[in-house]
């Protein structure tokens, strides 16, 4: 594998600081060290007798230093010993023998060896540091390149490919992304590496715990792969699977920091892709929402106009001069009633559609609960005829934060229902009192009561089994409105016969009323 | 001025069938009726006919009914009844704030239309009489000169704000008054945020003046819009 890394155009850039010598195998380095020592001896031999022996020693020390710098620690140590040996044999009298005439040369040898070894140590250390710095710079640049590539990816597949290529080409590591799908199951993104089911369990462990899991620990080192969770700011989005191509578990361990950096880069990208999806989906949603709302408003306008004309025209038949005969007048009244009913049905349907589409924005204002109650009764007065509605409100009820229009609708529907399902002449009772942190309002009648399954009456298109007309939307609308207010609605039987609908409206924090000074 | 017996009414409404029955209803009320289908036509007719009352649809093909009201209010005080859809409270409020006097929610019956028209024309006719020192409704009597309110002959104690609110309502009897208008008139400018005060004080007036405060007869709530004092 060439040392270096692909630049932006894919060319291999050689690092200028690295000499070709570094590509050599350890044994060749040792041979070169020996050659260097021999060369030094050859150079020094003609100088024998001309130079002092102390200066010859200097030549050998220089050679050891150069060997250590160029070829590393092992070569340096070898050169140190061989230099001492060669110096003894070729320069110290008696020459060409290991014997030493003057014992003081033993000190020379010892010092020479010590200096050579220390120099070797220092030089090799420097070299090692340079190599480490160099490697981490390469790693940083490679990571930077990868991050830049990841920044541009548009799909999880591309992210998988970039990660795979990066780890394979720079670190000899095989990799693959596994992401959690909608149901939380981990699925491989690219061509899935054949993973044993035991390995999938490990993937799950890494995903759930948010910590890397090394399969070597579990499978006796046979599969030296690891699962690293992709932890993004919001949550764990999946796992990164890695395995060294050279079947060397040590590689993974030594690259721990690198791998977790890669994993967090990928996690951020996956999260970004996720939010791109979310944004796209909400864009689609809001487009269909806009369409729905424009259909609704067009529909409500198109239906309202002819219904208004129908109600008015039927009404104006009565005004004709000369007056219509009685049967025709009755028909005109019936026409009008039917048109009014159709129109309230349309209003109910449109309200329900709006409430369900989540389009209704509450215009909540603090007000006493008798406001919508009174308004609803006044609105229904013509339809109620002379039926009594008794309103009994506990004194000192707090203000409630209500959408007056919608709550008026709730009370209209409830009073209308009560009138519809109870015998004419029986009163309708509305009562309100404070119960805990909610105001409870009851609308009760003396009719036939609710069916046994009371929760069902708030469903859509449910109506009483009696022959009363009307599509069962009224109570469903009430429930939606109550829920929008954070309240509840409930159907109950009334003591002594009849039905009660109980609303509970949360009290909240009503604003203070500053009393005027008189 | 037109003969008081035959008030002139202008209908501005783009839907022909609605115009037709509104005309029938108003002619039955002994009005002279003129029709227009657009804002532009309506303004021309209003200038030419000098109507005593305008019935105006808010959704017109060539513009907003609210603009029509603003234009009309520049030179005429004739009452305006607005026709509008339920759920369009903001439109109603805008129209009322621009100077409309009342509104009818579609669909509406002929009887309702005739009643509103009569009330507004009567108010219009009475407006010239000058202010009377006294105002009666139900069993209640307001004596403006002595600042006294009596119910069934008994004096009713009203706080200064309650009295002011009652006076504003009585001065505009029959007309729908928006929350914003009432807050400004009674509490002064800059009080638009304290609409709950208005509701609380209307509630107190009802307690003191209505037979059944929960089902008021005179101090009526126009839900989502404001209040109407109906003597």
PDB file of C-alpha atoms in Angstrom, chain B residues 7 9 26 29 52-56 73 77-82 96 99-104 112-127 172-176 228-230:
ATOM      1  CA  UNK B   7     -87.125  54.781   2.898  1.00  0.00           C
ATOM      2  CA  UNK B   9     -82.579  50.781   0.616  1.00  0.00           C
ATOM      3  CA  UNK B  26     -87.777  44.945   1.985  1.00  0.00           C
ATOM      4  CA  UNK B  29     -91.567  46.599   4.520  1.00  0.00           C
ATOM      5  CA  UNK B  52     -81.385  55.434   4.050  1.00  0.00           C
ATOM      6  CA  UNK B  53     -80.020  51.918   4.577  1.00  0.00           C
ATOM      7  CA  UNK B  54     -77.509  49.642   2.870  1.00  0.00           C
ATOM      8  CA  UNK B  55     -77.593  45.827   2.904  1.00  0.00           C
ATOM      9  CA  UNK B  56     -74.083  44.729   2.007  1.00  0.00           C
ATOM     10  CA  UNK B  73     -68.733  56.468   5.678  1.00  0.00           C
ATOM     11  CA  UNK B  77     -74.214  58.064   7.912  1.00  0.00           C
ATOM     12  CA  UNK B  78     -76.827  55.667   6.497  1.00  0.00           C
ATOM     13  CA  UNK B  79     -76.912  52.462   8.539  1.00  0.00           C
ATOM     14  CA  UNK B  80     -75.264  49.402   6.983  1.00  0.00           C
ATOM     15  CA  UNK B  81     -76.293  45.774   7.556  1.00  0.00           C
ATOM     16  CA  UNK B  82     -73.587  43.326   6.605  1.00  0.00           C
ATOM     17  CA  UNK B  96     -68.322  46.872  12.248  1.00  0.00           C
ATOM     18  CA  UNK B  99     -68.700  51.650  10.420  1.00  0.00           C
ATOM     19  CA  UNK B 100     -71.258  48.929   9.763  1.00  0.00           C
ATOM     20  CA  UNK B 101     -74.176  48.902  12.207  1.00  0.00           C
ATOM     21  CA  UNK B 102     -75.341  45.309  12.246  1.00  0.00           C
ATOM     22  CA  UNK B 103     -74.757  41.952  10.638  1.00  0.00           C
ATOM     23  CA  UNK B 104     -76.770  38.937   9.584  1.00  0.00           C
ATOM     24  CA  UNK B 112     -84.804  38.416  10.864  1.00  0.00           C
ATOM     25  CA  UNK B 113     -83.865  40.716   7.994  1.00  0.00           C
ATOM     26  CA  UNK B 114     -87.082  42.710   8.316  1.00  0.00           C
ATOM     27  CA  UNK B 115     -86.690  43.070  12.075  1.00  0.00           C
ATOM     28  CA  UNK B 116     -83.113  44.335  11.794  1.00  0.00           C
ATOM     29  CA  UNK B 117     -84.019  46.720   8.991  1.00  0.00           C
ATOM     30  CA  UNK B 118     -86.942  48.157  10.952  1.00  0.00           C
ATOM     31  CA  UNK B 119     -84.800  48.642  14.056  1.00  0.00           C
ATOM     32  CA  UNK B 120     -82.079  50.453  12.162  1.00  0.00           C
ATOM     33  CA  UNK B 121     -84.474  52.689  10.227  1.00  0.00           C
ATOM     34  CA  UNK B 122     -86.273  53.567  13.454  1.00  0.00           C
ATOM     35  CA  UNK B 123     -82.994  54.423  15.131  1.00  0.00           C
ATOM     36  CA  UNK B 124     -82.038  56.496  12.115  1.00  0.00           C
ATOM     37  CA  UNK B 125     -85.323  58.420  12.329  1.00  0.00           C
ATOM     38  CA  UNK B 126     -84.976  58.934  16.080  1.00  0.00           C
ATOM     39  CA  UNK B 127     -81.391  60.145  15.803  1.00  0.00           C
ATOM     40  CA  UNK B 172     -75.964  52.941  20.593  1.00  0.00           C
ATOM     41  CA  UNK B 173     -79.009  50.834  21.410  1.00  0.00           C
ATOM     42  CA  UNK B 174     -79.783  48.180  18.804  1.00  0.00           C
ATOM     43  CA  UNK B 175     -76.353  48.401  17.254  1.00  0.00           C
ATOM     44  CA  UNK B 176     -73.701  45.706  17.488  1.00  0.00           C
ATOM     45  CA  UNK B 228     -75.635  44.532  21.550  1.00  0.00           C
ATOM     46  CA  UNK B 229     -77.999  46.437  23.794  1.00  0.00           C
ATOM     47  CA  UNK B 230     -81.519  45.542  22.741  1.00  0.00           C
TER      48      UNK B 230
END
